Short mmCIF file of C-alpha atoms and ligand atoms in Angstrom, two decimals:
data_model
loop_
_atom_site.label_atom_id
_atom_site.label_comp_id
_atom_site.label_asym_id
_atom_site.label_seq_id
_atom_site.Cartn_x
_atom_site.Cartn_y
_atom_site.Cartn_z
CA UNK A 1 159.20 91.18 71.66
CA UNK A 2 156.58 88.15 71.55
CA UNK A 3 153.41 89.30 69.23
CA UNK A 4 150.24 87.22 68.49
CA UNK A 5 149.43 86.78 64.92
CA UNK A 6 145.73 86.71 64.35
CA UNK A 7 144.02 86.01 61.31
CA UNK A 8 140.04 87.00 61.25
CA UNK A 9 136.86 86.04 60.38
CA UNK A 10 137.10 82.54 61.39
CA UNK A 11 133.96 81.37 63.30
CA UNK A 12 134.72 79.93 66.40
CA UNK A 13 133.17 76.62 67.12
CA UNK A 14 133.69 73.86 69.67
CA UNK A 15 134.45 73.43 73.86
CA UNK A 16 136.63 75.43 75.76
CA UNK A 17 137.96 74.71 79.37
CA UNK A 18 137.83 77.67 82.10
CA UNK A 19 140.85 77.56 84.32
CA UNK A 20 141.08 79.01 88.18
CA UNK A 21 140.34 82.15 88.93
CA UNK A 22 143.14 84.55 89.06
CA UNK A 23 140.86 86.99 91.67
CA UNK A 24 140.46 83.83 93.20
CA UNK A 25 143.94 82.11 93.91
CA UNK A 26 145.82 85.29 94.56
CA UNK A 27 143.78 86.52 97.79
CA UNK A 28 144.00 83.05 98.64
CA UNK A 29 147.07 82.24 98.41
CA UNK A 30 148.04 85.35 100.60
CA UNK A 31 145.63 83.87 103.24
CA UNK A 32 147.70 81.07 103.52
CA UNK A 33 149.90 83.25 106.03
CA UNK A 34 147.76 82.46 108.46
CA UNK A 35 147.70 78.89 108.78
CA UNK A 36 150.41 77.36 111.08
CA UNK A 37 150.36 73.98 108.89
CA UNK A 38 151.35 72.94 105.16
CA UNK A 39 148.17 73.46 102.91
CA UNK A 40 147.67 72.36 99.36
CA UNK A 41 145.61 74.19 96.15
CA UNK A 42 143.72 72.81 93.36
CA UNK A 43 142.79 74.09 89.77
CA UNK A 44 145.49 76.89 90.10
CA UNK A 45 146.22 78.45 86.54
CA UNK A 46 149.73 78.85 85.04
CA UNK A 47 149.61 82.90 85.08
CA UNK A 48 152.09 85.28 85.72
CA UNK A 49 150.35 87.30 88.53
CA UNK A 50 150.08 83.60 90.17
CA UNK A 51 154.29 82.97 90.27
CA UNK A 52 154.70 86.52 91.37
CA UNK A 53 152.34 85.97 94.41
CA UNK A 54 154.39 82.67 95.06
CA UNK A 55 157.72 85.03 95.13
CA UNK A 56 155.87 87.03 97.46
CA UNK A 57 155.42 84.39 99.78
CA UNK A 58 159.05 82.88 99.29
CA UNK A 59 160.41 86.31 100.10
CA UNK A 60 158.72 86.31 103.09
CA UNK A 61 160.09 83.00 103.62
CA UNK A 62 157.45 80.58 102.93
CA UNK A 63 158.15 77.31 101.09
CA UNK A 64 155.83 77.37 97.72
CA UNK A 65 155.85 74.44 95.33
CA UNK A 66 154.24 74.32 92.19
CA UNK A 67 153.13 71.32 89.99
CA UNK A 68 150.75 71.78 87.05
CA UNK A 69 147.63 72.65 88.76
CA UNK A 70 149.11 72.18 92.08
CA UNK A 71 150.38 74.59 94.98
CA UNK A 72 151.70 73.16 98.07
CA UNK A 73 152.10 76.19 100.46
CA UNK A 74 153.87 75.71 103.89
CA UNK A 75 153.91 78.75 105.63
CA UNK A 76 155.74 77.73 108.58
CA UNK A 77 158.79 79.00 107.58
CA UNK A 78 157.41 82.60 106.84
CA UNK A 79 160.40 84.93 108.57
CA UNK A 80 160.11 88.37 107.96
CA UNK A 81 156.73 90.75 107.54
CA UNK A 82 158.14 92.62 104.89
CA UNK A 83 156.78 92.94 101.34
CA UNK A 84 160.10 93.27 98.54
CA UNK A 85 159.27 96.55 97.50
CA UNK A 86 159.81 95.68 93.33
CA UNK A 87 157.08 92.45 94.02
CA UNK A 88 154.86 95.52 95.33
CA UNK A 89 155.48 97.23 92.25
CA UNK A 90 155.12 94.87 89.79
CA UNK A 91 151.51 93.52 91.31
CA UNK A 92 149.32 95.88 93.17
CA UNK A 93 147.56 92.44 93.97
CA UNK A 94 151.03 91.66 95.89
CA UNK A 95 149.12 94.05 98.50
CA UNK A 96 147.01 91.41 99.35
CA UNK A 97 149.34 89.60 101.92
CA UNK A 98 149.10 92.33 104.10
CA UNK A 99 145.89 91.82 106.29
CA UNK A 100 147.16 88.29 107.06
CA UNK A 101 150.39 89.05 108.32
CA UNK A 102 149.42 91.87 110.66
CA UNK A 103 146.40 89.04 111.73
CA UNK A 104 148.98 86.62 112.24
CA UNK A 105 152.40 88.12 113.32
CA UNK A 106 151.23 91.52 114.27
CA UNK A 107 153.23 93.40 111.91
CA UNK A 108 153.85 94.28 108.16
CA UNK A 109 156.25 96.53 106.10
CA UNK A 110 155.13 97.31 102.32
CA UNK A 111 156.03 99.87 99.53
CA UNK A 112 152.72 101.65 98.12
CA UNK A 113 151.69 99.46 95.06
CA UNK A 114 152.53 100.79 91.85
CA UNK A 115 149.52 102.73 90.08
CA UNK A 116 148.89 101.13 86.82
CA UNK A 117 147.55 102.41 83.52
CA UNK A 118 144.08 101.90 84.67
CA UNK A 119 143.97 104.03 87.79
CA UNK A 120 145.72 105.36 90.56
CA UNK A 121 144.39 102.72 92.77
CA UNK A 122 144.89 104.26 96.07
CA UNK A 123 145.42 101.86 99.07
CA UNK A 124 143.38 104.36 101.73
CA UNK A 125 140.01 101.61 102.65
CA UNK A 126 142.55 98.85 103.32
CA UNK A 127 144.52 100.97 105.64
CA UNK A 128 141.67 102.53 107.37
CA UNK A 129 140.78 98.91 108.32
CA UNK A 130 143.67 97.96 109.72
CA UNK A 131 143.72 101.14 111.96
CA UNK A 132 140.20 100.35 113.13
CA UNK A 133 140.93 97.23 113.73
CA UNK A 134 143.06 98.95 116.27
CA UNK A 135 146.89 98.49 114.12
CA UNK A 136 149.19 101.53 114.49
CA UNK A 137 149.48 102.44 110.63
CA UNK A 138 152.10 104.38 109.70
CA UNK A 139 153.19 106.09 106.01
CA UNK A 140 156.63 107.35 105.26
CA UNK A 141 158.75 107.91 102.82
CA UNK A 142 155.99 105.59 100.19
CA UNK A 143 156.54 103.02 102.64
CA UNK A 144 152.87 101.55 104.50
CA UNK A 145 153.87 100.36 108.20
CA UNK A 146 150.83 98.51 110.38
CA UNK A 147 151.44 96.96 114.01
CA UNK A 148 149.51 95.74 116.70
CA UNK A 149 150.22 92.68 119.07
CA UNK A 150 146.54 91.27 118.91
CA UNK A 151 143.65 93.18 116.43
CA UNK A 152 140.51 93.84 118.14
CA UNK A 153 137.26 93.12 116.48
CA UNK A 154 135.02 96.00 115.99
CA UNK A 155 132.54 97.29 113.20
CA UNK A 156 134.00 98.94 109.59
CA UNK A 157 131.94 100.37 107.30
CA UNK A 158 133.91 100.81 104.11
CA UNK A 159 133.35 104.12 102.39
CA UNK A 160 133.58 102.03 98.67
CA UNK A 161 133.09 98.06 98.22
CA UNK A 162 136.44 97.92 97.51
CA UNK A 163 137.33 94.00 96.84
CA UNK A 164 140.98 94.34 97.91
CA UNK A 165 140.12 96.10 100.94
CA UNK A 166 136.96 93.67 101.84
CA UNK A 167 139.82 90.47 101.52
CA UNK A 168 142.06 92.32 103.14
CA UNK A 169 139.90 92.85 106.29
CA UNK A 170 138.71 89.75 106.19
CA UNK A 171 142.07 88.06 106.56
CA UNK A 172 143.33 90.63 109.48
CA UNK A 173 140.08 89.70 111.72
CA UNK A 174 140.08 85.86 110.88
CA UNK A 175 142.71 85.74 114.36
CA UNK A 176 141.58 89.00 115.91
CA UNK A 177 140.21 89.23 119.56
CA UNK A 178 136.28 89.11 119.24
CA UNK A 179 133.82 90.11 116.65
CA UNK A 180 134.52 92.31 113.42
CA UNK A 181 131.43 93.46 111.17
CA UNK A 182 132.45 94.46 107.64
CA UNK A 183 129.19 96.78 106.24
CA UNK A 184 129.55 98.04 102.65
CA UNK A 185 131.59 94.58 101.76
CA UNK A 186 132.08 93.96 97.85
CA UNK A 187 130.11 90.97 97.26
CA UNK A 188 132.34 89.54 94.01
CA UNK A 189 132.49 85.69 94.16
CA UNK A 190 136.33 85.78 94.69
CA UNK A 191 135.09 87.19 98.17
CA UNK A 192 133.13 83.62 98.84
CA UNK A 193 136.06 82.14 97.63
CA UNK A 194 138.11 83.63 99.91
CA UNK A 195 135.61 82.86 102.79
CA UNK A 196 135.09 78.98 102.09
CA UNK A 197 139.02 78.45 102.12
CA UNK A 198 139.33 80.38 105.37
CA UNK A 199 136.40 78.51 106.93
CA UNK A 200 137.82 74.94 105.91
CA UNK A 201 140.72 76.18 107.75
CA UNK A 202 138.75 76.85 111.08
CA UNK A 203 138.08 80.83 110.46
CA UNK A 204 134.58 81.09 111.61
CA UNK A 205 133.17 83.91 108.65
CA UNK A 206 129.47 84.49 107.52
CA UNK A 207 128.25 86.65 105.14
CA UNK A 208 130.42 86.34 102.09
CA UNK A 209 128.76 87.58 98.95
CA UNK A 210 126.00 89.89 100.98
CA UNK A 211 127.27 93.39 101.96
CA UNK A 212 127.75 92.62 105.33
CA UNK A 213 130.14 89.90 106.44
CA UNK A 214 130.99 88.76 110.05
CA UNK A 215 133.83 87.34 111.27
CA UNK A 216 134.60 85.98 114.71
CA UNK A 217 137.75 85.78 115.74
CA UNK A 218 139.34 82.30 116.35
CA UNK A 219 142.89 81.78 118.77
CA UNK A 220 144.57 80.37 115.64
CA UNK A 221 144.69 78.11 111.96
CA UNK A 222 146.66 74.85 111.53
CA UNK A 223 144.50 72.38 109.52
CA UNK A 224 146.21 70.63 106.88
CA UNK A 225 143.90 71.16 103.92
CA UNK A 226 143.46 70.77 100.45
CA UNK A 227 141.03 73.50 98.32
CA UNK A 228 140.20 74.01 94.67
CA UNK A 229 139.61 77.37 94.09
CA UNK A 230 136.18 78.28 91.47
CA UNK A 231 136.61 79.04 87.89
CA UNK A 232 137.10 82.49 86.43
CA UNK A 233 134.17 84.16 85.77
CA UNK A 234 136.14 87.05 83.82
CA UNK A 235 137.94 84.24 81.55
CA UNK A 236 134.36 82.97 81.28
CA UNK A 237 133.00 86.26 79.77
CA UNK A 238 135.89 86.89 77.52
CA UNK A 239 135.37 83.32 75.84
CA UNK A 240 131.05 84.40 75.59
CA UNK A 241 132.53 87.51 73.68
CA UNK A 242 134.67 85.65 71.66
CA UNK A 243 132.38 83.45 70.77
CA UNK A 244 129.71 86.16 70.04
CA UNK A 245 131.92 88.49 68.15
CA UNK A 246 133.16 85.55 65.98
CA UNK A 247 129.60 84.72 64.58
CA UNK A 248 130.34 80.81 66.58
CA UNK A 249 129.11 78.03 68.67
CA UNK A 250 131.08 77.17 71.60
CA UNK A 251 130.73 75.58 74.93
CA UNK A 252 132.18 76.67 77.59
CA UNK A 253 132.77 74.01 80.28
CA UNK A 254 133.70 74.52 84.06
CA UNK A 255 131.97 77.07 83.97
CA UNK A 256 129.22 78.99 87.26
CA UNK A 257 126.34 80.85 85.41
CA UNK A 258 125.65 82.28 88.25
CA UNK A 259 129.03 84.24 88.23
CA UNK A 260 128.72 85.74 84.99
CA UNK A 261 125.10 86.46 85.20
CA UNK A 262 125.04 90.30 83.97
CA UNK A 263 127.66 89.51 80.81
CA UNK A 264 124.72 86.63 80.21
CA UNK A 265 122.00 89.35 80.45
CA UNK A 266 123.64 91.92 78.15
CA UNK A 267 124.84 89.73 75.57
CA UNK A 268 121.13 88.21 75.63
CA UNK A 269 119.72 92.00 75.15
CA UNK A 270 122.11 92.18 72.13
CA UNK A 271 120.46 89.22 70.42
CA UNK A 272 123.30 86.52 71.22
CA UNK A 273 121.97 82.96 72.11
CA UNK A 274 122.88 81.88 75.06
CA UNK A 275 122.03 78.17 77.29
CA UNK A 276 123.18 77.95 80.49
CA UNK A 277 123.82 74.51 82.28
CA UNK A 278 124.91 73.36 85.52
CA UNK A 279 128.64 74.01 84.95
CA UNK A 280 128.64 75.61 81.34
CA UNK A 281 127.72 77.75 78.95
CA UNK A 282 126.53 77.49 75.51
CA UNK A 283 126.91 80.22 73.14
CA UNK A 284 125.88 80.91 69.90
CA UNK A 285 126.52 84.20 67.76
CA UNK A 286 124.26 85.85 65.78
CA UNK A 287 125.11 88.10 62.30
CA UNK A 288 124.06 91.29 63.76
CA UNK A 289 123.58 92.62 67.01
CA UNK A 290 121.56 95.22 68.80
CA UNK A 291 123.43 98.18 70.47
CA UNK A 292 123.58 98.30 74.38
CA UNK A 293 124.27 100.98 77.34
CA UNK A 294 126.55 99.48 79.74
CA UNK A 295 127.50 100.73 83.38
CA UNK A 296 130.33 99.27 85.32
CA UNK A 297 129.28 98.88 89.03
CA UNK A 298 131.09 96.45 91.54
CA UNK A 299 129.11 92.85 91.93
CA UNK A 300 126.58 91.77 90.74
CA UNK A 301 126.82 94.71 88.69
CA UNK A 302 128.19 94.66 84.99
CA UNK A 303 132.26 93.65 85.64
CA UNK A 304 134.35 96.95 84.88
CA UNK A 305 136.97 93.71 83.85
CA UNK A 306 134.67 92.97 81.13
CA UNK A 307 134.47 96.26 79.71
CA UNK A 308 137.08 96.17 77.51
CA UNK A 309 136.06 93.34 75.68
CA UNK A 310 132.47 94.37 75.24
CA UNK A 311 133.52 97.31 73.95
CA UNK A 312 135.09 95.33 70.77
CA UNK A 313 131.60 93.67 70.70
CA UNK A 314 129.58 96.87 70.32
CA UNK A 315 132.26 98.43 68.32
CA UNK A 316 130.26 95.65 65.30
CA UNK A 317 126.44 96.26 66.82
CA UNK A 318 124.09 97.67 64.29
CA UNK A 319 123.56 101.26 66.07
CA UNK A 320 125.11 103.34 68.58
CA UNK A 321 126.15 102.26 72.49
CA UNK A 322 127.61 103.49 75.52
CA UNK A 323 129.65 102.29 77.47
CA UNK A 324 130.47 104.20 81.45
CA UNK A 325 133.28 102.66 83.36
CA UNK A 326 132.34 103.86 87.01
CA UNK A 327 135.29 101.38 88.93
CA UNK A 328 138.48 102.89 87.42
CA UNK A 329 139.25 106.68 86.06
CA UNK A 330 141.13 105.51 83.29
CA UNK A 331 140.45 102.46 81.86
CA UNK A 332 139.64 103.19 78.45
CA UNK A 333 143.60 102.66 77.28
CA UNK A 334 141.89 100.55 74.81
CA UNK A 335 140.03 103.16 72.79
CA UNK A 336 143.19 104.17 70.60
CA UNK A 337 144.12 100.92 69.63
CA UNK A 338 140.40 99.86 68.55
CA UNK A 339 140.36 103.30 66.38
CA UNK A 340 143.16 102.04 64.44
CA UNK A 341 141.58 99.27 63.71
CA UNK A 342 138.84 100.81 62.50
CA UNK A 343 135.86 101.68 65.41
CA UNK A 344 134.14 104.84 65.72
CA UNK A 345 134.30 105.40 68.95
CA UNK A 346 134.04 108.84 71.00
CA UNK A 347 134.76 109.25 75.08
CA UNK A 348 133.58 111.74 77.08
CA UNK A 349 134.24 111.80 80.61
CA UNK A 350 133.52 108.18 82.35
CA UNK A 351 131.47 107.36 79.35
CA UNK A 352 132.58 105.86 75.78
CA UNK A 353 130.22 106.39 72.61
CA UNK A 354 130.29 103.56 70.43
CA UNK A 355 129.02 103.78 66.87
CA UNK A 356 128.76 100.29 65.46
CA UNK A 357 130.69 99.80 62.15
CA UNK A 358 130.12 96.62 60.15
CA UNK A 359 133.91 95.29 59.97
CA UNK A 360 137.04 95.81 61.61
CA UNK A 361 140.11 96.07 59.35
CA UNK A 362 143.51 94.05 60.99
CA UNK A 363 146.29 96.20 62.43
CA UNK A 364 149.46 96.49 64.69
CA UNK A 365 148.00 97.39 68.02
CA UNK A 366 149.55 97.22 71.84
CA UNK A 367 147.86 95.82 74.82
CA UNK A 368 148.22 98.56 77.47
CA UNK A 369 146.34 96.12 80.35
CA UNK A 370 145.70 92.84 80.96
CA UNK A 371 142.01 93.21 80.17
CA UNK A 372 142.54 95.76 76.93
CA UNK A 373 145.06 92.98 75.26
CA UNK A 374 142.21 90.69 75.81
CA UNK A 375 139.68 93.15 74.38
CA UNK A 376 142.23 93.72 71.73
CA UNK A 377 142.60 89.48 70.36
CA UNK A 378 138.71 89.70 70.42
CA UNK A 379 138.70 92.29 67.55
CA UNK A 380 141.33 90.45 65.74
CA UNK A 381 139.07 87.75 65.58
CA UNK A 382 136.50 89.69 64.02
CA UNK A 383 138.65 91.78 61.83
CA UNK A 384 138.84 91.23 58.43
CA UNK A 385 142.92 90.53 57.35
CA UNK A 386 145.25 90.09 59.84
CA UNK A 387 146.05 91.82 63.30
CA UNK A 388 149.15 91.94 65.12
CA UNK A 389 149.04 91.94 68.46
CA UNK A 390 152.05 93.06 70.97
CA UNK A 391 152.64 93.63 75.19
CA UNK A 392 152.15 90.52 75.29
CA UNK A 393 152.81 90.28 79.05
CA UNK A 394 149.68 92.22 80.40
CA UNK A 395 147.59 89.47 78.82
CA UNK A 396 149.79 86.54 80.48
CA UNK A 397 149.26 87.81 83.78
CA UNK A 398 145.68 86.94 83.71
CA UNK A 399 144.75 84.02 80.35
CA UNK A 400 146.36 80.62 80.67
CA UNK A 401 147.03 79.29 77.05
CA UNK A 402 144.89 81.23 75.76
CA UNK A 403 145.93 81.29 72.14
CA UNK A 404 146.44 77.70 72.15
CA UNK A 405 142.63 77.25 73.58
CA UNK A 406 141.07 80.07 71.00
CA UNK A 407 143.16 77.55 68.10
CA UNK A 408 141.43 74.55 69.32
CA UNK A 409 137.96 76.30 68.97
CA UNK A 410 139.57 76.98 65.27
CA UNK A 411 141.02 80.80 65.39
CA UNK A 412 143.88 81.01 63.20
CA UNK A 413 146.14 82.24 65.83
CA UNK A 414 149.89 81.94 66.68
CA UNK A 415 152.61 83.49 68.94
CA UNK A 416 155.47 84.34 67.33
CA UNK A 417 157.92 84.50 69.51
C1 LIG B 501 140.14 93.79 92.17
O1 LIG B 501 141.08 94.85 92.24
C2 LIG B 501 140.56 92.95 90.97
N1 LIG B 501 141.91 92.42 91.18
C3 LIG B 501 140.52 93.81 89.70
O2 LIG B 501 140.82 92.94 88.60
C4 LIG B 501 139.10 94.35 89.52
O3 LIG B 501 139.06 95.19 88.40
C5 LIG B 501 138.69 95.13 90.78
O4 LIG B 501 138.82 94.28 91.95
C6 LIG B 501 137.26 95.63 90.71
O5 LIG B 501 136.39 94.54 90.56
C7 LIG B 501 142.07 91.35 92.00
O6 LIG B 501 141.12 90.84 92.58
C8 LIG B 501 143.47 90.83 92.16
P1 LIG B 501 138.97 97.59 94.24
P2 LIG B 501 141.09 95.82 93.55
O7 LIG B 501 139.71 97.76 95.52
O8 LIG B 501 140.81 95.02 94.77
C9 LIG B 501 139.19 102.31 94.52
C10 LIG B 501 141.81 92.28 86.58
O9 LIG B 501 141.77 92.73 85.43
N2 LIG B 501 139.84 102.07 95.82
O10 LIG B 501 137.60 96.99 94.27
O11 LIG B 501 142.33 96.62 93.49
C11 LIG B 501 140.10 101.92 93.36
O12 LIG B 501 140.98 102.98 93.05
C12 LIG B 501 141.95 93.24 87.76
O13 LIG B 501 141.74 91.06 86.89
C13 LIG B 501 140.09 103.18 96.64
O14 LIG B 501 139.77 104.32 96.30
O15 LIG B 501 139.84 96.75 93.21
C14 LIG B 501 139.13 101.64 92.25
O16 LIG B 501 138.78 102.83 91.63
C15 LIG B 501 142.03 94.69 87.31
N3 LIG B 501 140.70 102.97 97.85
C16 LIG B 501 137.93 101.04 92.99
O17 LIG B 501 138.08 101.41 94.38
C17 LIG B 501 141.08 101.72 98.27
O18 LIG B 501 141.61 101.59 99.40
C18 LIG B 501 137.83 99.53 92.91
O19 LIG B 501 138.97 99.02 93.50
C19 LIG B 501 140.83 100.62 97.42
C20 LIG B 501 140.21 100.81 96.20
#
């Protein structure tokens, strides 16, 4: 079993490097479906939710090549509309393939995607889409079945801005028969991703980070195109808490303000300093920091992916915060581990209390999710001693390198494998 070895205290100082964004590449990636030529990505990180959308798309029988930063997709050769049910299970994300092969071939076969620790994650908005979209959906035996021979535009007002289901939709109208109006749309910058990359392609899509996004239907996609997708925005944040929690000065680089815009504003209420550039960040910690309230609400709300890692943050704050996670039921996985490791914290319902403590102490802990392993390096950092830090492969799904880049800002880090 691979651990991380973390020794704290160290104050972080020097430039880090934001990769792709993961919530960027993997909708896009799945949109590649519907172009009828080879297509090539740019900026792509090395993560493991990345190769298993790449299986997803081999499976299907797409040819997928990967080079460094690379990802030559030719989905010419796509075969079959059926999802392998153990991809489904192993990344709900896998789901998002879906709304471009029922746009493109008219059909799709998937297994429900599993839950995961952070919520049952229910696939009900995305399905309702494709029915109004006027696809026979069908669910039997935990197997989701959509058909139609040509979608017909037509208005969908989603009960939740649910950023699966808003991609989804999206990618099921791009080649549908007239107009579709998505009301209620999330409004996350993965969505304008998602909308640029379809609209160098020839979709014809407006709207894209407002809550209402049009799309009008076009006969089909074959440019041959290459796209660099933006930087991650949830890698960003992490790095702004690191960098806060660890008392350091560090600049971020390929970085969009813009994106990460309510992390900037909290961590500015809690005293941190913070410059922000055309494409980067400057950070610098301060000794102590003021306690905060923090609600989770979809963009440009605070991130519910951030939570866990703020949560470290104000586990050190000089007073009491609270923290309510309104996206998921159960994301606070990451409340047991940060006990051990010393934090006083209390939940109650959807909301977390957090009574600051002035040090951490270094422990064994487990990473439960992708974002609560992150959360969970963060308060080695700060700890005092050393923290161990297994489950290793939530936080690989979603950090490229990201020991190696938390060593070069000078954490005394190491896997051990
Ligand atoms: C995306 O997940 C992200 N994943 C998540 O990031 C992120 O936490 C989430 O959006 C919210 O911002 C990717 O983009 C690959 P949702 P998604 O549909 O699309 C409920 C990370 O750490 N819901 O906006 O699955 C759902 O149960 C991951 O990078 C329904 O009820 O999120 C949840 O409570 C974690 N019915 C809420 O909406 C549906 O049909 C938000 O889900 C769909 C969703």
């Amino acid at each position: 079993m691979e651990r991380l070895i973390i020794s704290g205290g160290v104050k972080l100082k020097g430039v880090v490097t934001i990769s792709g964004a993961k919530n960027a590449i993997l909708p896009i990636l799945a949109a590649c479906i519907l172009n009828k030529s080879p297509l090539v990505l740019e900026g792509v990180p090395h993560l493991d939710d990345v190769k298993t959308i790449k299986e997803v798309l081999e499976a299907l029988g797409a040819k997928v090549t990967w080079n460094r930063d690379l990802i030559e997709v030719d989905p010419t050769t796509i075969c079959s509309p059926e999802v392998p049910p153990a991809l489904m299970r192993r990344m709900r994300a896998s789901n998002l393939v879906m709304g471009s092969l029922l746009g493109r071939y008219g059909k799709v076969k998937a297994s429900y995607p599993g839950g995961c620790t952070i919520g049952s994650r229910p696939m009900d908005l995305h399905l309702k889409g494709f029915a109004a979209l006027g696809a026979r959906v069908q669910e039997k035996h935990g197997f989701i079945e959509a058909e139609a021979p040509r979608l017909k535009g037509t208005e969908i007002h989603l009960d939740f801005p649910s950023v699966g289901a808003t991609e989804n939709i999206m990618t099921a109208a791009v080649l549908a028969e007239g107009t579709t109006i998505i009301r209620n749309a999330a409004r996350e910058p993965e969505i304008v991703d998602l909308q640029n990359f379809l609209n160098k392609l020839g979709a014809r899509i407006k709207g894209a980070g407002l809550d209402t996004i049009r799309i009008d239907g076009v006969s089909s996609l074959e440019r041959k195109i290459s796209y660099r997708v933006i930087p991650d925005r949830i890698e960003t944040g992490t790095f702004m808490v690191a960098a806060a929690l660890a008392r350091g000065e560090v600049l971020i680089k390929n970085a969009i303000p813009k994106h990460v815009e309510p992390v900037t504003a909290k961590l500015r209420e809690a005293g941190v300093k913070i410059r922000e550039e055309d494409d980067q960040i400057h950070v610098t910690g301060v000794e102590r920091w003021n306690p905060l309230d923090i609600r989770t609400f979809p963009f440009p709300g605070f991130p519910t992916d951030m939570q866990p890692q703020m949560m470290v943050f104000l586990s050190l704050a000089k007073g009491t915060s609270i923290v309510t996670e309104n996206i998921f039921e159960n994301r606070f996985q990451h409340v047991g581990e940060l006990r051990r490791m010393g934090a006083q914290i209390h939940v109650e319902g959807r909301s977390a209390i957090i009574k600051g403590v002035p040090s951490l102490t270094g422990t064994a802990v487990e990473a439960t999710d992708l974002r609560a392993g992150a959360a969970l390096v963060l308060g080695g950092l700060a700890a005092e001693n050393t923290t161990i830090v297994e489950g290793l492969q939530h936080l690989d799904r979603g950090y490229e390198r990201l020991e190696e880049k938390l060593r070069l800002l000078g954490a005394d880090i190491r896997r051990q494998r």
